[in-house]
Coordinates of C-alpha atoms and ligand atoms in Angstrom, one line a residue:
X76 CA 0.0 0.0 0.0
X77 CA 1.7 3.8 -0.6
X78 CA 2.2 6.2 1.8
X79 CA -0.4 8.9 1.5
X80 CA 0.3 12.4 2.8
X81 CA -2.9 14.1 2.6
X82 CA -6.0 11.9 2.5
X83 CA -10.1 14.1 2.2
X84 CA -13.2 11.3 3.4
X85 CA -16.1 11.8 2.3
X86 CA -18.9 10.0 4.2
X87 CA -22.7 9.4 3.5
X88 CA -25.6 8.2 6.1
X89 CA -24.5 4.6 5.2
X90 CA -21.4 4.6 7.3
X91 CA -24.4 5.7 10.1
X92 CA -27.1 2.7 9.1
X93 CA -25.5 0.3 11.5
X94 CA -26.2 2.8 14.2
X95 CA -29.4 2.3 13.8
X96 CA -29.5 5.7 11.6
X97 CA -32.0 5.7 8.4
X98 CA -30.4 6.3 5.2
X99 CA -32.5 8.1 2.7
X100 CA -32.7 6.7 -0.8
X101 CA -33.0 2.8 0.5
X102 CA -36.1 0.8 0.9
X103 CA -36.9 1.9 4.1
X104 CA -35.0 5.1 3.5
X105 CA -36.4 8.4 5.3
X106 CA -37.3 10.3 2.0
X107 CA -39.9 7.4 1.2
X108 CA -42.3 8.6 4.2
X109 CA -41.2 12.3 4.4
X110 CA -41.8 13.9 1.0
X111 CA -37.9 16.0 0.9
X112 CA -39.7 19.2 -0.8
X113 CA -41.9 19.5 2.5
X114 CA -39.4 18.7 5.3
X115 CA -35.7 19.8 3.9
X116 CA -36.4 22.7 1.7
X117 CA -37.0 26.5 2.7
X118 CA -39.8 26.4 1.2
X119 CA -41.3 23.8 3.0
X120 CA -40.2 25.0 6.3
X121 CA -41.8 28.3 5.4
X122 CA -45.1 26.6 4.1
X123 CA -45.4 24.1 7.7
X124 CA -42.9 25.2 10.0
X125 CA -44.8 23.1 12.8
X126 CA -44.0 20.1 10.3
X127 CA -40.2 20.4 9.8
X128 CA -39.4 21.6 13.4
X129 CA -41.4 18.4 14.7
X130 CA -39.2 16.0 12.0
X131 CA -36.2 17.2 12.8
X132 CA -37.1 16.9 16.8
X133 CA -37.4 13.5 15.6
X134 CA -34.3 13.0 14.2
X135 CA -32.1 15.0 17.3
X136 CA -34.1 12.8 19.5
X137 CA -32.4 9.6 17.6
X138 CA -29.0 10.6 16.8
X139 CA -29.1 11.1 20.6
X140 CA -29.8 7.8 21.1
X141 CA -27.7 6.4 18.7
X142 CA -23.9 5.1 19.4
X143 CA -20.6 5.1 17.0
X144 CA -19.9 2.0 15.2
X145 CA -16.8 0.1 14.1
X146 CA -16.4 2.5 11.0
X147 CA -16.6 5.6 13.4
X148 CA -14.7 3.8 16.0
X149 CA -11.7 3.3 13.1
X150 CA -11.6 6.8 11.6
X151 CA -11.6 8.2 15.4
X152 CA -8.2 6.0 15.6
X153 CA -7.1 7.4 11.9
X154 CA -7.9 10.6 13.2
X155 CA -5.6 10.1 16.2
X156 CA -2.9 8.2 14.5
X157 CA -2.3 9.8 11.0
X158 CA 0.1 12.5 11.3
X159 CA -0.7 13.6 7.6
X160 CA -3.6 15.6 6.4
X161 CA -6.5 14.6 7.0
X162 CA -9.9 16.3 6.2
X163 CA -13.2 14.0 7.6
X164 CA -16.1 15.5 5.5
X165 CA -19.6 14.3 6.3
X166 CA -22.9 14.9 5.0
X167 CA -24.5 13.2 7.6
X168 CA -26.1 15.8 10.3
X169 CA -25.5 13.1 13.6
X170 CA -22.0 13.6 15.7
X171 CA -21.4 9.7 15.5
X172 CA -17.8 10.7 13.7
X173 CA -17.0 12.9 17.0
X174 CA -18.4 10.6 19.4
X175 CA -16.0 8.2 17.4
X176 CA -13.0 10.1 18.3
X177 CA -12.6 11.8 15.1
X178 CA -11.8 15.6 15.4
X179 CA -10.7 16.7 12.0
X180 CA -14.8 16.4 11.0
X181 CA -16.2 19.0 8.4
X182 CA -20.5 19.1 8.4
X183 CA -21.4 20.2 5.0
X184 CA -24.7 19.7 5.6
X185 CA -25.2 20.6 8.8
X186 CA -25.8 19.4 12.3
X187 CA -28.9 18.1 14.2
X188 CA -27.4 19.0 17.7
X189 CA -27.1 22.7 16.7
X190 CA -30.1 25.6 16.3
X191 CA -29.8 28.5 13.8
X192 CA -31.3 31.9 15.2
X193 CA -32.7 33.5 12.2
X194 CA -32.9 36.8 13.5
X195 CA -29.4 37.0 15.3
X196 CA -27.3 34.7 12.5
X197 CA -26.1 33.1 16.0
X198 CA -26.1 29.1 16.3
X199 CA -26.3 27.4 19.7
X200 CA -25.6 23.6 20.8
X201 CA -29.2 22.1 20.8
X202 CA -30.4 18.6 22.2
X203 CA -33.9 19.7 22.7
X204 CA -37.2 20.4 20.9
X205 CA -37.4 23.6 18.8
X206 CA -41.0 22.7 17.9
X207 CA -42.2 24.6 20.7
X208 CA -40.3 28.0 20.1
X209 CA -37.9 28.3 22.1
X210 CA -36.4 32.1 22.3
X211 CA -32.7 32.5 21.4
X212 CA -30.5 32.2 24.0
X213 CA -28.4 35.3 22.2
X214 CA -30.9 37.7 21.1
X215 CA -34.4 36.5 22.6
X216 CA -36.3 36.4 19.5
X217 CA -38.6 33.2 18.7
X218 CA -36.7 32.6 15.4
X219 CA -34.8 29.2 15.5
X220 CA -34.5 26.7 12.9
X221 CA -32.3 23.0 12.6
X222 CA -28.7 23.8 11.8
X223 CA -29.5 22.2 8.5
X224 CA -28.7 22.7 5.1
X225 CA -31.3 22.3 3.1
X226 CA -32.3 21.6 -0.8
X227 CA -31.6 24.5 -2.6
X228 CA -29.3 26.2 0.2
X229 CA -25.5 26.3 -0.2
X230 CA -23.8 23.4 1.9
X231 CA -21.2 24.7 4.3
X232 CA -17.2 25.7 4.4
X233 CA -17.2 25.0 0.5
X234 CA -14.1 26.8 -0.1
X235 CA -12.2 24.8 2.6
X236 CA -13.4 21.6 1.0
X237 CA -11.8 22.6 -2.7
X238 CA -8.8 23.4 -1.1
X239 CA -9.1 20.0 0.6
X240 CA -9.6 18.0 -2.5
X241 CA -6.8 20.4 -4.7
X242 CA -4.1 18.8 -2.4
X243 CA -5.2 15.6 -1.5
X244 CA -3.2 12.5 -3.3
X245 CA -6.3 9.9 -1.5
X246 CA -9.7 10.8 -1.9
X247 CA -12.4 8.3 0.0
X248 CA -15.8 7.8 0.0
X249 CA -17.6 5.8 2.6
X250 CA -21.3 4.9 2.8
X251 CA -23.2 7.3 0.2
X252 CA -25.5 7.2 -3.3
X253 CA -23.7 10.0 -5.1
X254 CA -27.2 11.1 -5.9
X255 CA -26.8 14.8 -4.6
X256 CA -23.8 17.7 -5.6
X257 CA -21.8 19.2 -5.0
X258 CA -20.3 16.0 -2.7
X259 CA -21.0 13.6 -5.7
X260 CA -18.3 15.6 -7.5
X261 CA -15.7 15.4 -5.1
X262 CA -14.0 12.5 -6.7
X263 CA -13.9 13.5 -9.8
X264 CA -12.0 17.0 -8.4
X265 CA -10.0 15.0 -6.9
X266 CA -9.1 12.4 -9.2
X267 CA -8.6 15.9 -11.4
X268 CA -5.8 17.5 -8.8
X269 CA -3.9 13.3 -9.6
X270 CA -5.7 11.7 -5.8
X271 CA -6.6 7.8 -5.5
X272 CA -10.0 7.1 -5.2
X273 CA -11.6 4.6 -3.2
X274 CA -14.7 3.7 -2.6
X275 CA -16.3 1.9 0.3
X276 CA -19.8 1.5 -0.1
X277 CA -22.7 -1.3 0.7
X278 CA -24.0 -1.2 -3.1
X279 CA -22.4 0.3 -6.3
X280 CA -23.3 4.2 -6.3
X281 CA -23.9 6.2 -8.7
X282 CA -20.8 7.4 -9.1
X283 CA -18.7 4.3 -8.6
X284 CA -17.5 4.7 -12.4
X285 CA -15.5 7.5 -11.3
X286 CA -13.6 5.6 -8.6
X287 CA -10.1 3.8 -9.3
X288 CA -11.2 1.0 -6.6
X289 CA -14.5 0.2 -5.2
X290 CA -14.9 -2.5 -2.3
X291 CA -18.2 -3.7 -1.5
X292 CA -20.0 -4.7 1.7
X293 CA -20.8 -3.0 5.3
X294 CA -18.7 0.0 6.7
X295 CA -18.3 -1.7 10.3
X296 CA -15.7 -4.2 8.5
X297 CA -14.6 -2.2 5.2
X298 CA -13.5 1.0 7.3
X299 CA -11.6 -0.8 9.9
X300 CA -9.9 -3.2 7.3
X301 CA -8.6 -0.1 5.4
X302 CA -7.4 2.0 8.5
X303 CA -5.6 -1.1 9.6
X304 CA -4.1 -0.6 5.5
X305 CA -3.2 3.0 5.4
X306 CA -1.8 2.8 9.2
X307 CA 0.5 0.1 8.5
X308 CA 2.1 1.0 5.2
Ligands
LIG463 N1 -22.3 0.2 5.0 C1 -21.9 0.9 3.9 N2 -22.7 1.5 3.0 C2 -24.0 1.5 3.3 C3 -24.5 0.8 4.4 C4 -23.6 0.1 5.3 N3 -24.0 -0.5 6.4 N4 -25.9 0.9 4.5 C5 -26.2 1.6 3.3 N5 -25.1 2.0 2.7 C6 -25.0 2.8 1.4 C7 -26.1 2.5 0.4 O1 -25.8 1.5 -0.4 C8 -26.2 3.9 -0.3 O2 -25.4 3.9 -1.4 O3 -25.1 4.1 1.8 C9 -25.7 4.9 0.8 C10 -26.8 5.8 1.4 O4 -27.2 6.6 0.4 P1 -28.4 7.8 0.7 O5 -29.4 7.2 1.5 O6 -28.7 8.4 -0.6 O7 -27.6 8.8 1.6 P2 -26.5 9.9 1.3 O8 -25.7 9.5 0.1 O9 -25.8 10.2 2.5 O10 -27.4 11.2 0.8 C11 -26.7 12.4 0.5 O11 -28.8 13.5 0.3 O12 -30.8 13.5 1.2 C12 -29.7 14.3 1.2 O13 -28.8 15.8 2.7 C13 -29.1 14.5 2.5 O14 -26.8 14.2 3.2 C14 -27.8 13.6 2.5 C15 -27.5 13.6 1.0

C-alpha cells in the first residue's frame, strides 16, 4: 500500500445505518415517508414550519440515542494516528464521527445538535425540541430553525473543501449514493488535482464509475480493514 500524505473522506448516512440511523434513498430510506420538498427545503419549512421543526425533533431525538460504530470507532483511531492531512467530511447531520473520536470532521450539511437563530445569525448547541419556540438564548427572539442545510441552500465551508480536494493524493468515499452535488463531484476534483480514489460502499453508487477501486460490503468491516491498510504501510 503507498504512503499517503494528505487523504479528504467523504462520508454518506451509510457509514451511520448500523447505528441504527436511516439512510435516505434505500427501501426503508427516510425520503420514502417524508416527501424532501416539505421537510428539507426553505420552502417547506416556510409553508409548515410546525412540520419540519417536529421531524427534525425526531431525528435530534435519535442521533441522541444512537452510538458510534466500528467504522466511526476506526476513523476516530485514523484521526488520532495519522500525522498527515486529513480532512473528515460528512454529509450526515448526527455527531457519531465525533463521538468516534474523530476531530478533523467538516459538516457540510449541517448538524442536528445545533439551532440557527434566524434573526441574530447566531447558532447554539441544541439537544432539545425547537418545535415549541424556544427564544434565542443570544438575542431572545422566537426565530430558531435546525442547523441544516437544506435543498436549494448552499452546503457549508465549501471553499475549505476545494482546497481540501486540490491537495489531497487519496480521496475516499464511505457509505453514500452519489445522488446529490456538489459531494457527488468530489471525486472527480480529486481524481482531477492526480488523488486515488476509493470507494467503500454497501452497493455500487452512482458514481462508482469514477472511482479507481471500489470494495463492496458494510462500513463496520470495510473501514476498519482499510485503516488497519493506510496505518501500516
Ligand atoms: N455500509 C456501507 N454503506 C451502506 C450501508 C452500510 N452498512 N448501508 C447503506 N449503505 C450505502 C447505500 O448502499 C447507499 O449507497 O449508503 C448509501 C446511502 O445513500 P443515501 O441514502 O442516498 O444517503 P447519502 O448518500 O448520505 O445522501 C446524500 O442527500 O438526502 C440528502 O442531505 C441528505 O446528506 C444527504 C444527501
Amino acid at each position: 500500500m503507498a504512503v499517503y500524505r494528505s487523504i479528504v473522506i467523504l462520508t454518506g448516512a451509510g457509514i451511520s445505518a448500523e447505528s441504527g440511523l436511516r439512510t435516505f434513498r434505500a427501501e426503508d430510506g427516510l425520503w420514502e415517508d417524508h416527501p424532501v420538498e416539505q421537510v428539507a427545503t426553505p420552502e417547506g419549512f416556510a409553508r409548515d414550519p410546525d412540520l419540519v421543526q417536529r421531524f427534525y425533533d425526531e431525528r435530534r431525538a435519535q442521533v441522541l440515542a444512537a452510538e458510534p460504530n466500528a467504522a466511526h470507532q476506526a476513523l476516530g483511531r485514523l484521526d488520532r494516528e495519522f500525522d498527515g492531512d486529513l480532512l473528515l467530511v460528512t454529509q450526515n447531520i448526527d455527531d457519531l464521527h465525533e463521538r468516534g473520536g474523530a476531530e478533523r470532521v467538516l459538516h457540510m450539511h449541517g448538524e442536528a445538535l445545533s439551532a440557527w437563530c434566524r434573526a441574530c445569525d447566531a447558532r447554539h448547541p441544541w439537544q432539545g425540541s425547537l418545535r415549541d419556540g424556544p427564544a434565542c438564548p443570544s438575542c431572545g427572539a422566537v426565530a430558531m430553525r435546525p442547523d441544516i442545510v437544506w435543498f436549494g441552500e448552499m452546503p457549508y465551508q465549501m471553499e475549505r473543501i476545494f482546497s481540501a480536494l486540490a491537495g489531497a493524493d487519496l480521496f475516499v468515499s464511505i457509505g453514500t449514493s452519489g445522488a446529490v452535488y456538489p459531494a457527488a463531484g468530489f471525486v472527480q476534483q480529486a481524481a482531477d488535482h492526480g488523488a486515488r480514489t476509493l470507494e467503500l460502499n454497501l452497493e455500487r453508487s452512482a458514481g462508482s464509475h469514477w472511482f479507481d477501486e471500489t470494495r463492496l460490503g458494510a462500513a463496520s468491516e470495510l473501514v476498519p480493514q482499510w485503516v488497519d491498510e493506510v496505518l501500516r504501510a
